[in-house]
């Protein structure tokens, strides 16, 4: 199984777990190492956006992005804003 395939499957598994529990989440890109998606580093994406960007039909084979699940609170803000902030400040260099 390719790394891209593994990544997508993990995201789908994670999504199913939180769906069952009714927990709102977004997905943060860790893409400083990826030439194709550097500008996405620290961005919070919906599952549908993740599926679109990282679908196997079109994602570059040498994509090096990591995708991590971020739990959201009732008001739609990350429960761990410091993690998101840290990624964003890395992106700013
Ligand atoms: Zn990438």
mmCIF file of N, CA, C and O and ligand atoms in Angstrom:
data_model
loop_
_atom_site.group_PDB
_atom_site.id
_atom_site.type_symbol
_atom_site.label_atom_id
_atom_site.label_comp_id
_atom_site.label_asym_id
_atom_site.label_seq_id
_atom_site.Cartn_x
_atom_site.Cartn_y
_atom_site.Cartn_z
ATOM 1 N N UNK A 1 0.854 -1.207 0.000
ATOM 2 C CA UNK A 1 0.000 0.000 0.000
ATOM 3 C C UNK A 1 0.885 1.251 0.000
ATOM 4 O O UNK A 1 1.865 1.313 0.721
ATOM 5 N N UNK A 2 0.549 2.198 -0.826
ATOM 6 C CA UNK A 2 1.353 3.420 -0.919
ATOM 7 C C UNK A 2 1.131 4.302 0.312
ATOM 8 O O UNK A 2 0.101 4.193 0.978
ATOM 9 N N UNK A 3 2.103 5.170 0.608
ATOM 10 C CA UNK A 3 1.929 6.100 1.732
ATOM 11 C C UNK A 3 0.663 6.956 1.579
ATOM 12 O O UNK A 3 -0.024 7.225 2.560
ATOM 13 N N UNK A 4 0.370 7.361 0.361
ATOM 14 C CA UNK A 4 -0.829 8.174 0.131
ATOM 15 C C UNK A 4 -2.098 7.413 0.491
ATOM 16 O O UNK A 4 -3.037 7.969 1.057
ATOM 17 N N UNK A 5 -2.089 6.138 0.139
ATOM 18 C CA UNK A 5 -3.245 5.297 0.420
ATOM 19 C C UNK A 5 -3.401 5.078 1.925
ATOM 20 O O UNK A 5 -4.495 5.151 2.471
ATOM 21 N N UNK A 6 -2.268 4.821 2.590
ATOM 22 C CA UNK A 6 -2.296 4.621 4.045
ATOM 23 C C UNK A 6 -2.842 5.857 4.751
ATOM 24 O O UNK A 6 -3.625 5.774 5.681
ATOM 25 N N UNK A 7 -2.369 7.008 4.291
ATOM 26 C CA UNK A 7 -2.774 8.259 4.924
ATOM 27 C C UNK A 7 -4.281 8.458 4.790
ATOM 28 O O UNK A 7 -4.950 8.799 5.758
ATOM 29 N N UNK A 8 -4.778 8.223 3.579
ATOM 30 C CA UNK A 8 -6.204 8.419 3.335
ATOM 31 C C UNK A 8 -7.040 7.455 4.173
ATOM 32 O O UNK A 8 -8.058 7.829 4.746
ATOM 33 N N UNK A 9 -6.573 6.217 4.260
ATOM 34 C CA UNK A 9 -7.316 5.232 5.049
ATOM 35 C C UNK A 9 -7.341 5.589 6.525
ATOM 36 O O UNK A 9 -8.340 5.404 7.203
ATOM 37 N N UNK A 10 -6.217 6.113 7.010
ATOM 38 C CA UNK A 10 -6.167 6.499 8.416
ATOM 39 C C UNK A 10 -7.138 7.646 8.690
ATOM 40 O O UNK A 10 -7.864 7.639 9.671
ATOM 41 N N UNK A 11 -7.142 8.635 7.779
ATOM 42 C CA UNK A 11 -8.063 9.759 7.943
ATOM 43 C C UNK A 11 -9.513 9.264 7.959
ATOM 44 O O UNK A 11 -10.309 9.696 8.794
ATOM 45 N N UNK A 12 -9.828 8.337 7.068
ATOM 46 C CA UNK A 12 -11.202 7.820 7.008
ATOM 47 C C UNK A 12 -11.570 7.058 8.280
ATOM 48 O O UNK A 12 -12.672 7.190 8.792
ATOM 49 N N UNK A 13 -10.607 6.272 8.788
ATOM 50 C CA UNK A 13 -10.845 5.559 10.052
ATOM 51 C C UNK A 13 -11.090 6.541 11.189
ATOM 52 O O UNK A 13 -12.015 6.388 11.976
ATOM 53 N N UNK A 14 -10.223 7.557 11.274
ATOM 54 C CA UNK A 14 -10.368 8.564 12.333
ATOM 55 C C UNK A 14 -11.716 9.265 12.222
ATOM 56 O O UNK A 14 -12.380 9.537 13.216
ATOM 57 N N UNK A 15 -12.103 9.565 10.976
ATOM 58 C CA UNK A 15 -13.369 10.261 10.745
ATOM 59 C C UNK A 15 -14.551 9.407 11.197
ATOM 60 O O UNK A 15 -15.489 9.902 11.823
ATOM 61 N N UNK A 16 -14.479 8.111 10.898
ATOM 62 C CA UNK A 16 -15.569 7.221 11.318
ATOM 63 C C UNK A 16 -15.682 7.163 12.839
ATOM 64 O O UNK A 16 -16.780 7.171 13.372
ATOM 65 N N UNK A 17 -14.535 7.103 13.529
ATOM 66 C CA UNK A 17 -14.584 7.036 14.993
ATOM 67 C C UNK A 17 -15.249 8.268 15.586
ATOM 68 O O UNK A 17 -16.096 8.157 16.457
ATOM 69 N N UNK A 18 -14.859 9.439 15.126
ATOM 70 C CA UNK A 18 -15.434 10.642 15.735
ATOM 71 C C UNK A 18 -16.881 10.837 15.310
ATOM 72 O O UNK A 18 -17.685 11.361 16.073
ATOM 73 N N UNK A 19 -17.208 10.395 14.094
ATOM 74 C CA UNK A 19 -18.598 10.466 13.639
ATOM 75 C C UNK A 19 -19.515 9.692 14.559
ATOM 76 O O UNK A 19 -20.587 10.160 14.921
ATOM 77 N N UNK A 20 -19.063 8.480 14.910
ATOM 78 C CA UNK A 20 -19.854 7.637 15.810
ATOM 79 C C UNK A 20 -20.103 8.340 17.131
ATOM 80 O O UNK A 20 -21.144 8.217 17.728
ATOM 81 N N UNK A 21 -19.107 9.068 17.600
ATOM 82 C CA UNK A 21 -19.207 9.737 18.897
ATOM 83 C C UNK A 21 -19.831 11.120 18.773
ATOM 84 O O UNK A 21 -20.095 11.780 19.766
ATOM 85 N N UNK A 22 -20.038 11.584 17.548
ATOM 86 C CA UNK A 22 -20.654 12.891 17.351
ATOM 87 C C UNK A 22 -19.746 14.048 17.725
ATOM 88 O O UNK A 22 -20.214 15.103 18.142
ATOM 89 N N UNK A 23 -18.445 13.850 17.587
ATOM 90 C CA UNK A 23 -17.489 14.903 17.933
ATOM 91 C C UNK A 23 -17.111 15.689 16.676
ATOM 92 O O UNK A 23 -16.718 15.091 15.685
ATOM 93 N N UNK A 24 -17.254 17.015 16.714
ATOM 94 C CA UNK A 24 -16.854 17.797 15.541
ATOM 95 C C UNK A 24 -15.333 17.895 15.425
ATOM 96 O O UNK A 24 -14.646 18.154 16.414
ATOM 97 N N UNK A 25 -14.833 17.675 14.224
ATOM 98 C CA UNK A 25 -13.386 17.745 14.009
ATOM 99 C C UNK A 25 -13.079 18.446 12.689
ATOM 100 O O UNK A 25 -13.933 18.585 11.823
ATOM 101 N N UNK A 26 -11.842 18.899 12.591
ATOM 102 C CA UNK A 26 -11.291 19.321 11.313
ATOM 103 C C UNK A 26 -9.950 18.617 11.159
ATOM 104 O O UNK A 26 -9.486 17.962 12.097
ATOM 105 N N UNK A 27 -9.343 18.800 10.002
ATOM 106 C CA UNK A 27 -8.074 18.142 9.736
ATOM 107 C C UNK A 27 -7.025 19.182 9.399
ATOM 108 O O UNK A 27 -7.254 20.046 8.560
ATOM 109 N N UNK A 28 -5.906 19.111 10.102
ATOM 110 C CA UNK A 28 -4.843 20.077 9.869
ATOM 111 C C UNK A 28 -3.751 19.452 9.003
ATOM 112 O O UNK A 28 -3.303 18.336 9.264
ATOM 113 N N UNK A 29 -3.335 20.203 7.992
ATOM 114 C CA UNK A 29 -2.240 19.761 7.126
ATOM 115 C C UNK A 29 -0.909 20.116 7.751
ATOM 116 O O UNK A 29 -0.708 21.237 8.209
ATOM 117 N N UNK A 30 -0.012 19.143 7.742
ATOM 118 C CA UNK A 30 1.376 19.401 8.128
ATOM 119 C C UNK A 30 2.186 19.172 6.866
ATOM 120 O O UNK A 30 2.537 18.056 6.529
ATOM 121 N N UNK A 31 2.436 20.249 6.151
ATOM 122 C CA UNK A 31 2.915 20.082 4.776
ATOM 123 C C UNK A 31 4.171 20.884 4.464
ATOM 124 O O UNK A 31 4.469 21.127 3.296
ATOM 125 N N UNK A 32 4.915 21.265 5.501
ATOM 126 C CA UNK A 32 6.153 22.008 5.238
ATOM 127 C C UNK A 32 7.135 21.165 4.427
ATOM 128 O O UNK A 32 7.954 21.697 3.676
ATOM 129 N N UNK A 33 7.051 19.836 4.574
ATOM 130 C CA UNK A 33 7.976 18.945 3.891
ATOM 131 C C UNK A 33 7.518 18.605 2.475
ATOM 132 O O UNK A 33 8.204 17.905 1.752
ATOM 133 N N UNK A 34 6.335 19.064 2.114
ATOM 134 C CA UNK A 34 5.759 18.681 0.823
ATOM 135 C C UNK A 34 5.842 19.840 -0.172
ATOM 136 O O UNK A 34 5.321 20.917 0.089
ATOM 137 N N UNK A 35 6.501 19.575 -1.287
ATOM 138 C CA UNK A 35 6.667 20.611 -2.301
ATOM 139 C C UNK A 35 5.333 21.044 -2.906
ATOM 140 O O UNK A 35 5.169 22.169 -3.351
ATOM 141 N N UNK A 36 4.385 20.123 -2.911
ATOM 142 C CA UNK A 36 3.125 20.380 -3.611
ATOM 143 C C UNK A 36 2.129 21.177 -2.780
ATOM 144 O O UNK A 36 1.306 21.907 -3.312
ATOM 145 N N UNK A 37 2.207 21.017 -1.477
ATOM 146 C CA UNK A 37 1.145 21.586 -0.634
ATOM 147 C C UNK A 37 1.677 22.457 0.507
ATOM 148 O O UNK A 37 1.022 22.604 1.526
ATOM 149 N N UNK A 38 2.868 22.993 0.318
ATOM 150 C CA UNK A 38 3.494 23.781 1.377
ATOM 151 C C UNK A 38 2.557 24.861 1.937
ATOM 152 O O UNK A 38 2.500 25.100 3.138
ATOM 153 N N UNK A 39 1.818 25.489 1.039
ATOM 154 C CA UNK A 39 0.967 26.619 1.439
ATOM 155 C C UNK A 39 -0.202 26.169 2.316
ATOM 156 O O UNK A 39 -0.873 26.999 2.924
ATOM 157 N N UNK A 40 -0.435 24.866 2.384
ATOM 158 C CA UNK A 40 -1.555 24.377 3.205
ATOM 159 C C UNK A 40 -1.148 24.145 4.659
ATOM 160 O O UNK A 40 -1.998 23.849 5.496
ATOM 161 N N UNK A 41 0.142 24.279 4.956
ATOM 162 C CA UNK A 41 0.605 23.952 6.308
ATOM 163 C C UNK A 41 -0.147 24.762 7.369
ATOM 164 O O UNK A 41 -0.202 25.981 7.299
ATOM 165 N N UNK A 42 -0.718 24.047 8.324
ATOM 166 C CA UNK A 42 -1.443 24.697 9.407
ATOM 167 C C UNK A 42 -2.891 25.022 9.084
ATOM 168 O O UNK A 42 -3.627 25.491 9.943
ATOM 169 N N UNK A 43 -3.309 24.754 7.844
ATOM 170 C CA UNK A 43 -4.703 25.018 7.471
ATOM 171 C C UNK A 43 -5.615 23.948 8.061
ATOM 172 O O UNK A 43 -5.250 22.776 8.139
ATOM 173 N N UNK A 44 -6.817 24.368 8.449
ATOM 174 C CA UNK A 44 -7.813 23.418 8.938
ATOM 175 C C UNK A 44 -8.802 23.132 7.821
ATOM 176 O O UNK A 44 -9.423 24.039 7.275
ATOM 177 N N UNK A 45 -8.934 21.859 7.496
ATOM 178 C CA UNK A 45 -9.791 21.451 6.387
ATOM 179 C C UNK A 45 -10.936 20.571 6.875
ATOM 180 O O UNK A 45 -10.794 19.843 7.855
ATOM 181 N N UNK A 46 -12.070 20.636 6.167
ATOM 182 C CA UNK A 46 -13.152 19.670 6.380
ATOM 183 C C UNK A 46 -12.748 18.345 5.762
ATOM 184 O O UNK A 46 -11.902 18.304 4.871
ATOM 185 N N UNK A 47 -13.428 17.305 6.178
ATOM 186 C CA UNK A 47 -13.130 15.986 5.617
ATOM 187 C C UNK A 47 -13.309 15.993 4.095
ATOM 188 O O UNK A 47 -12.528 15.386 3.366
ATOM 189 N N UNK A 48 -14.305 16.714 3.601
ATOM 190 C CA UNK A 48 -14.544 16.724 2.151
ATOM 191 C C UNK A 48 -13.381 17.382 1.413
ATOM 192 O O UNK A 48 -13.011 16.962 0.320
ATOM 193 N N UNK A 49 -12.792 18.415 2.025
ATOM 194 C CA UNK A 49 -11.633 19.076 1.403
ATOM 195 C C UNK A 49 -10.417 18.145 1.415
ATOM 196 O O UNK A 49 -9.657 18.086 0.452
ATOM 197 N N UNK A 50 -10.243 17.425 2.526
ATOM 198 C CA UNK A 50 -9.135 16.471 2.605
ATOM 199 C C UNK A 50 -9.277 15.420 1.513
ATOM 200 O O UNK A 50 -8.325 15.112 0.791
ATOM 201 N N UNK A 51 -10.491 14.894 1.368
ATOM 202 C CA UNK A 51 -10.730 13.862 0.362
ATOM 203 C C UNK A 51 -10.446 14.379 -1.047
ATOM 204 O O UNK A 51 -9.958 13.662 -1.898
ATOM 205 N N UNK A 52 -10.775 15.640 -1.269
ATOM 206 C CA UNK A 52 -10.574 16.226 -2.586
ATOM 207 C C UNK A 52 -9.076 16.437 -2.857
ATOM 208 O O UNK A 52 -8.567 16.086 -3.915
ATOM 209 N N UNK A 53 -8.367 17.000 -1.897
ATOM 210 C CA UNK A 53 -6.956 17.333 -2.112
ATOM 211 C C UNK A 53 -6.086 16.080 -2.157
ATOM 212 O O UNK A 53 -5.160 15.986 -2.958
ATOM 213 N N UNK A 54 -6.413 15.105 -1.307
ATOM 214 C CA UNK A 54 -5.528 13.942 -1.165
ATOM 215 C C UNK A 54 -6.078 12.676 -1.810
ATOM 216 O O UNK A 54 -5.612 11.584 -1.535
ATOM 217 N N UNK A 55 -7.091 12.832 -2.654
ATOM 218 C CA UNK A 55 -7.622 11.626 -3.310
ATOM 219 C C UNK A 55 -6.551 10.992 -4.184
ATOM 220 O O UNK A 55 -5.742 11.682 -4.819
ATOM 221 N N UNK A 56 -6.570 9.664 -4.220
ATOM 222 C CA UNK A 56 -5.470 8.923 -4.843
ATOM 223 C C UNK A 56 -5.364 9.178 -6.338
ATOM 224 O O UNK A 56 -4.278 9.099 -6.912
ATOM 225 N N UNK A 57 -6.477 9.535 -6.971
ATOM 226 C CA UNK A 57 -6.461 9.760 -8.420
ATOM 227 C C UNK A 57 -5.595 10.951 -8.796
ATOM 228 O O UNK A 57 -5.061 11.014 -9.888
ATOM 229 N N UNK A 58 -5.479 11.921 -7.899
ATOM 230 C CA UNK A 58 -4.804 13.148 -8.312
ATOM 231 C C UNK A 58 -3.660 13.602 -7.410
ATOM 232 O O UNK A 58 -2.900 14.482 -7.772
ATOM 233 N N UNK A 59 -3.523 13.020 -6.219
ATOM 234 C CA UNK A 59 -2.465 13.504 -5.320
ATOM 235 C C UNK A 59 -1.098 13.048 -5.875
ATOM 236 O O UNK A 59 -0.960 11.921 -6.349
ATOM 237 N N UNK A 60 -0.109 13.962 -5.889
ATOM 238 C CA UNK A 60 1.206 13.569 -6.413
ATOM 239 C C UNK A 60 1.793 12.417 -5.600
ATOM 240 O O UNK A 60 1.614 12.368 -4.377
ATOM 241 N N UNK A 61 2.495 11.533 -6.287
ATOM 242 C CA UNK A 61 3.022 10.342 -5.632
ATOM 243 C C UNK A 61 4.026 10.690 -4.531
ATOM 244 O O UNK A 61 4.156 9.984 -3.538
ATOM 245 N N UNK A 62 4.750 11.789 -4.732
ATOM 246 C CA UNK A 62 5.761 12.158 -3.738
ATOM 247 C C UNK A 62 5.237 13.196 -2.740
ATOM 248 O O UNK A 62 6.017 13.921 -2.131
ATOM 249 N N UNK A 63 3.948 13.262 -2.577
ATOM 250 C CA UNK A 63 3.345 14.126 -1.556
ATOM 251 C C UNK A 63 3.823 13.673 -0.185
ATOM 252 O O UNK A 63 3.811 12.485 0.119
ATOM 253 N N UNK A 64 4.274 14.633 0.639
ATOM 254 C CA UNK A 64 4.825 14.295 1.953
ATOM 255 C C UNK A 64 3.992 14.864 3.095
ATOM 256 O O UNK A 64 4.467 14.970 4.221
ATOM 257 N N UNK A 65 2.774 15.232 2.790
ATOM 258 C CA UNK A 65 1.936 15.869 3.809
ATOM 259 C C UNK A 65 1.562 14.898 4.922
ATOM 260 O O UNK A 65 1.358 13.712 4.672
ATOM 261 N N UNK A 66 1.453 15.437 6.104
ATOM 262 C CA UNK A 66 0.809 14.712 7.186
ATOM 263 C C UNK A 66 -0.546 15.362 7.424
ATOM 264 O O UNK A 66 -0.723 16.546 7.168
ATOM 265 N N UNK A 67 -1.486 14.570 7.902
ATOM 266 C CA UNK A 67 -2.805 15.119 8.211
ATOM 267 C C UNK A 67 -3.155 14.708 9.623
ATOM 268 O O UNK A 67 -3.120 13.523 9.952
ATOM 269 N N UNK A 68 -3.476 15.673 10.449
ATOM 270 C CA UNK A 68 -3.790 15.338 11.832
ATOM 271 C C UNK A 68 -5.167 15.864 12.212
ATOM 272 O O UNK A 68 -5.579 16.934 11.780
ATOM 273 N N UNK A 69 -5.860 15.050 12.985
ATOM 274 C CA UNK A 69 -7.220 15.406 13.366
ATOM 275 C C UNK A 69 -7.194 16.428 14.504
ATOM 276 O O UNK A 69 -6.456 16.268 15.459
ATOM 277 N N UNK A 70 -8.014 17.463 14.382
ATOM 278 C CA UNK A 70 -8.117 18.487 15.417
ATOM 279 C C UNK A 70 -9.558 18.510 15.928
ATOM 280 O O UNK A 70 -10.493 18.698 15.151
ATOM 281 N N UNK A 71 -9.730 18.323 17.221
ATOM 282 C CA UNK A 71 -11.072 18.368 17.799
ATOM 283 C C UNK A 71 -11.544 19.807 17.901
ATOM 284 O O UNK A 71 -10.783 20.704 18.278
ATOM 285 N N UNK A 72 -12.814 20.028 17.562
ATOM 286 C CA UNK A 72 -13.367 21.368 17.615
ATOM 287 C C UNK A 72 -14.338 21.476 18.791
ATOM 288 O O UNK A 72 -14.928 20.469 19.209
ATOM 289 N N UNK A 73 -14.553 22.692 19.290
ATOM 290 C CA UNK A 73 -15.548 22.863 20.358
ATOM 291 C C UNK A 73 -16.907 23.243 19.751
ATOM 292 O O UNK A 73 -17.053 23.315 18.530
ATOM 293 N N UNK A 74 -17.905 23.500 20.618
ATOM 294 C CA UNK A 74 -19.269 23.760 20.145
ATOM 295 C C UNK A 74 -19.325 24.999 19.258
ATOM 296 O O UNK A 74 -20.190 25.132 18.401
ATOM 297 N N UNK A 75 -18.408 25.921 19.476
ATOM 298 C CA UNK A 75 -18.469 27.177 18.727
ATOM 299 C C UNK A 75 -17.638 27.110 17.443
ATOM 300 O O UNK A 75 -17.485 28.111 16.756
ATOM 301 N N UNK A 76 -17.096 25.931 17.140
ATOM 302 C CA UNK A 76 -16.357 25.779 15.895
ATOM 303 C C UNK A 76 -14.911 26.220 15.971
ATOM 304 O O UNK A 76 -14.273 26.469 14.954
ATOM 305 N N UNK A 77 -14.397 26.302 17.182
ATOM 306 C CA UNK A 77 -12.981 26.627 17.350
ATOM 307 C C UNK A 77 -12.212 25.407 17.830
ATOM 308 O O UNK A 77 -12.770 24.555 18.518
ATOM 309 N N UNK A 78 -10.923 25.330 17.475
ATOM 310 C CA UNK A 78 -10.131 24.173 17.905
ATOM 311 C C UNK A 78 -10.042 24.088 19.422
ATOM 312 O O UNK A 78 -9.905 25.116 20.089
ATOM 313 N N UNK A 79 -10.139 22.865 19.945
ATOM 314 C CA UNK A 79 -9.965 22.676 21.387
ATOM 315 C C UNK A 79 -8.500 22.845 21.795
ATOM 316 O O UNK A 79 -8.203 23.035 22.967
ATOM 317 N N UNK A 80 -7.627 22.704 20.851
ATOM 318 C CA UNK A 80 -6.199 22.855 21.134
ATOM 319 C C UNK A 80 -5.614 23.915 20.206
ATOM 320 O O UNK A 80 -4.830 23.597 19.307
ATOM 321 N N UNK A 81 -6.024 25.175 20.402
ATOM 322 C CA UNK A 81 -5.593 26.244 19.480
ATOM 323 C C UNK A 81 -4.077 26.396 19.427
ATOM 324 O O UNK A 81 -3.530 26.808 18.395
ATOM 325 N N UNK A 82 -3.392 26.026 20.512
ATOM 326 C CA UNK A 82 -1.928 26.203 20.523
ATOM 327 C C UNK A 82 -1.246 25.334 19.465
ATOM 328 O O UNK A 82 -0.244 25.730 18.876
ATOM 329 N N UNK A 83 -1.814 24.135 19.195
ATOM 330 C CA UNK A 83 -1.238 23.259 18.162
ATOM 331 C C UNK A 83 -1.372 23.898 16.783
ATOM 332 O O UNK A 83 -0.440 23.922 15.990
ATOM 333 N N UNK A 84 -2.551 24.462 16.544
ATOM 334 C CA UNK A 84 -2.810 25.097 15.250
ATOM 335 C C UNK A 84 -1.943 26.346 15.102
ATOM 336 O O UNK A 84 -1.344 26.594 14.047
ATOM 337 N N UNK A 85 -1.871 27.106 16.177
ATOM 338 C CA UNK A 85 -1.078 28.338 16.157
ATOM 339 C C UNK A 85 0.401 28.026 15.895
ATOM 340 O O UNK A 85 1.056 28.711 15.123
ATOM 341 N N UNK A 86 0.872 26.972 16.512
ATOM 342 C CA UNK A 86 2.267 26.588 16.335
ATOM 343 C C UNK A 86 2.565 26.251 14.873
ATOM 344 O O UNK A 86 3.558 26.688 14.299
ATOM 345 N N UNK A 87 1.664 25.484 14.254
ATOM 346 C CA UNK A 87 1.845 25.118 12.846
ATOM 347 C C UNK A 87 1.829 26.364 11.970
ATOM 348 O O UNK A 87 2.644 26.519 11.058
ATOM 349 N N UNK A 88 0.893 27.265 12.274
ATOM 350 C CA UNK A 88 0.797 28.477 11.453
ATOM 351 C C UNK A 88 2.046 29.330 11.578
ATOM 352 O O UNK A 88 2.488 29.941 10.606
ATOM 353 N N UNK A 89 2.605 29.382 12.776
ATOM 354 C CA UNK A 89 3.808 30.201 12.939
ATOM 355 C C UNK A 89 5.001 29.532 12.246
ATOM 356 O O UNK A 89 5.877 30.212 11.721
ATOM 357 N N UNK A 90 5.015 28.197 12.192
ATOM 358 C CA UNK A 90 6.048 27.496 11.405
ATOM 359 C C UNK A 90 5.923 27.859 9.933
ATOM 360 O O UNK A 90 6.918 28.077 9.248
ATOM 361 N N UNK A 91 4.686 27.926 9.476
ATOM 362 C CA UNK A 91 4.441 28.227 8.063
ATOM 363 C C UNK A 91 4.944 29.635 7.725
ATOM 364 O O UNK A 91 5.416 29.888 6.618
ATOM 365 N N UNK A 92 4.824 30.538 8.694
ATOM 366 C CA UNK A 92 5.292 31.903 8.462
ATOM 367 C C UNK A 92 6.824 31.970 8.487
ATOM 368 O O UNK A 92 7.407 32.956 8.088
ATOM 369 N N UNK A 93 7.420 30.887 8.999
ATOM 370 C CA UNK A 93 8.864 30.802 9.034
ATOM 371 C C UNK A 93 9.450 31.582 10.177
ATOM 372 O O UNK A 93 10.515 32.151 10.080
HETATM 373 ZN ZN1 LIG B 1 1.408 17.137 -0.059
#
